[in-house]
PDB file of C-alpha atoms in Angstrom:
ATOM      1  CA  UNK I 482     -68.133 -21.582  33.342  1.00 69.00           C
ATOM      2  CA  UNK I 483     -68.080 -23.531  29.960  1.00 87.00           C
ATOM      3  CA  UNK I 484     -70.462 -23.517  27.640  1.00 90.00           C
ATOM      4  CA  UNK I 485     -70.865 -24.733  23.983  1.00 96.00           C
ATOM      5  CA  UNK I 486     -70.309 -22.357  21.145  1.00 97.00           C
ATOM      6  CA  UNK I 487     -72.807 -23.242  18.240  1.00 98.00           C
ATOM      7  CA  UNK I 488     -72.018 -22.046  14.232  1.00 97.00           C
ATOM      8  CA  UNK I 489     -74.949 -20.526  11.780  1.00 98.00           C
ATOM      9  CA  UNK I 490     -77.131 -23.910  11.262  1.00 98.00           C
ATOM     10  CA  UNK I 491     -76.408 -24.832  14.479  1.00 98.00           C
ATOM     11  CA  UNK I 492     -77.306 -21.222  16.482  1.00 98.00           C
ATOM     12  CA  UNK I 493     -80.597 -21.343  14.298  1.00 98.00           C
ATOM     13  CA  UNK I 494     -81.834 -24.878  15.399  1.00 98.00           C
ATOM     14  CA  UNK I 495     -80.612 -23.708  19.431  1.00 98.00           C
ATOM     15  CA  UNK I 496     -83.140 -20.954  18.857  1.00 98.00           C
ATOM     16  CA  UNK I 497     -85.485 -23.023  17.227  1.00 98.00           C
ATOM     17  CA  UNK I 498     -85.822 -25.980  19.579  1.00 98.00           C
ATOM     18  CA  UNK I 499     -85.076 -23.829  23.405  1.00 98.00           C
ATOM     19  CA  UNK I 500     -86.946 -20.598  22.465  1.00 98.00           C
ATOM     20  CA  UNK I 501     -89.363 -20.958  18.878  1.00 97.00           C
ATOM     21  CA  UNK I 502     -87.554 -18.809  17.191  1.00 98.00           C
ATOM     22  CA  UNK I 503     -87.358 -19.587  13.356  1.00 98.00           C
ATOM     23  CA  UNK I 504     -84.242 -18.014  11.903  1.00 98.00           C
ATOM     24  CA  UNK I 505     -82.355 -18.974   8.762  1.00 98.00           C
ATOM     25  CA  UNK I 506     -78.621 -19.125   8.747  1.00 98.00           C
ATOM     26  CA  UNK I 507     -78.576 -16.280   6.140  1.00 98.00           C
ATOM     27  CA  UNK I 508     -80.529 -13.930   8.544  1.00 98.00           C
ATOM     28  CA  UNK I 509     -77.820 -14.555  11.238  1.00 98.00           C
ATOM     29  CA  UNK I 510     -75.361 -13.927   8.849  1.00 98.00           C
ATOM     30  CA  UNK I 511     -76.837 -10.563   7.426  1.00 98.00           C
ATOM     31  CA  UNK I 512     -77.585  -9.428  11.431  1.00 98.00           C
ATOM     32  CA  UNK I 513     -73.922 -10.107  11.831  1.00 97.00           C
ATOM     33  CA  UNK I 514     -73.028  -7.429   9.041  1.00 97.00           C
ATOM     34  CA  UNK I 515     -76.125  -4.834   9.843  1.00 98.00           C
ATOM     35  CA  UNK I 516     -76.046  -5.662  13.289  1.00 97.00           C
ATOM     36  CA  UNK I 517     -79.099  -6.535  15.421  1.00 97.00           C
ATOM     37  CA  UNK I 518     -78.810 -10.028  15.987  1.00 98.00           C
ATOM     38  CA  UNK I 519     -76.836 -11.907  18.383  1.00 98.00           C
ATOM     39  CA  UNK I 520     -73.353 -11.385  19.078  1.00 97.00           C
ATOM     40  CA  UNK I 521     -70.864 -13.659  18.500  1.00 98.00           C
ATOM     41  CA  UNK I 522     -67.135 -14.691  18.969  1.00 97.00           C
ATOM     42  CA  UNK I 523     -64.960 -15.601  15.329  1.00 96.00           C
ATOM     43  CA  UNK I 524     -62.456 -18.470  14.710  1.00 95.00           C
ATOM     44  CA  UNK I 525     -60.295 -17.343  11.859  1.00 94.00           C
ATOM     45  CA  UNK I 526     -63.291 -16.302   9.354  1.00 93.00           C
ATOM     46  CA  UNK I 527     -66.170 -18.749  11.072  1.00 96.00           C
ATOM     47  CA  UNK I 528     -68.615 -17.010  13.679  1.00 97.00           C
ATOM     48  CA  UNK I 529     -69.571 -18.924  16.507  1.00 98.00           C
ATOM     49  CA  UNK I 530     -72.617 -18.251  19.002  1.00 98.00           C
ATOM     50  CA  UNK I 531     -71.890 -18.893  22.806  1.00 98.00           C
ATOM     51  CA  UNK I 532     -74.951 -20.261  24.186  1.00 98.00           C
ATOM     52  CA  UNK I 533     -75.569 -17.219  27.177  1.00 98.00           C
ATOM     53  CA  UNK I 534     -75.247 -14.732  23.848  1.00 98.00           C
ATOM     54  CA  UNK I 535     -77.793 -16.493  21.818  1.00 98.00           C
ATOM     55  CA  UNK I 536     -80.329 -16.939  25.444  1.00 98.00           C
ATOM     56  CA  UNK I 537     -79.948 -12.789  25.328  1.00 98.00           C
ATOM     57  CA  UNK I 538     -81.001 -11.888  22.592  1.00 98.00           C
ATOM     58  CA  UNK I 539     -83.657 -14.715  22.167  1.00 98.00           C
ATOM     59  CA  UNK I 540     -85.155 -12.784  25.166  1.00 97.00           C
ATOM     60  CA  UNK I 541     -83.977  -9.262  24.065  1.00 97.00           C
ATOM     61  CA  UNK I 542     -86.949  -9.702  21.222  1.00 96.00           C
ATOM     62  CA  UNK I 543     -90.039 -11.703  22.637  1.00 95.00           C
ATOM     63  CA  UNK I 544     -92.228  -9.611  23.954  1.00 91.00           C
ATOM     64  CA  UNK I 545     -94.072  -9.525  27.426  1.00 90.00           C
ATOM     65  CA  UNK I 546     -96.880 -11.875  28.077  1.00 90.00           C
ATOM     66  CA  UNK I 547    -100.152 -10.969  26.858  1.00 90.00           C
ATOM     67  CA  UNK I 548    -103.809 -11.890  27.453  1.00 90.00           C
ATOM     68  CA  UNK I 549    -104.969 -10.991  23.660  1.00 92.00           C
ATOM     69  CA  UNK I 550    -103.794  -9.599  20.623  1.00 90.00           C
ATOM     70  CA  UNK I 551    -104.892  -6.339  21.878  1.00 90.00           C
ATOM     71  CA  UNK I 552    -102.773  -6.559  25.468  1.00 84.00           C
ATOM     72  CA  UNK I 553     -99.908  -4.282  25.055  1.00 74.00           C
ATOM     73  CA  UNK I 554     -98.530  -6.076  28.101  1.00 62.00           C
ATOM     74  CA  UNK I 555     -95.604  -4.353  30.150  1.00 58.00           C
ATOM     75  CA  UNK I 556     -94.928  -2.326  27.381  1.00 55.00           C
ATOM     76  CA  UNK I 557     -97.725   0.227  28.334  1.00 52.00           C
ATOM     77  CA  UNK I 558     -96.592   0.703  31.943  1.00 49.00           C
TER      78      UNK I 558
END
């Protein structure tokens, strides 16, 4: 199966505009060092996202539904 590889800027607007997620290329690029964030293949020095990757961990960190602020959600069963 193909599918597109994205760099920094362009991993940050996938997440952006196909889950909400507002991340700066400099917090993908400290995740990369700390770990945490989305893993990722490298061309010579230059990280690049796979799409499936990027849909993983965009889901990895949203939580479950809720009704209210106070609605644990799945996390309480």
């Amino acid at each position: 199966m193909q599918y597109r590889r994205h760099r920094r800027a362009e991993a940050c607007a996938y997440l952006r505009d196909k889950w909400g997620i507002h991340r700066a290329p400099a917090t993908l690029a400290k995740l990369a060092c700390i770990g945490g964030g989305p893993r990722f293949e490298s061309a010579n020095r230059q990280p690049l996202y796979p799409e499936p990757e990027l849909d993983a961990w965009a889901k990895s960190i949203l939580s479950p539904l809720k009704s209210s602020t106070s609605d644990r959600g799945a996390e309480a069963a």
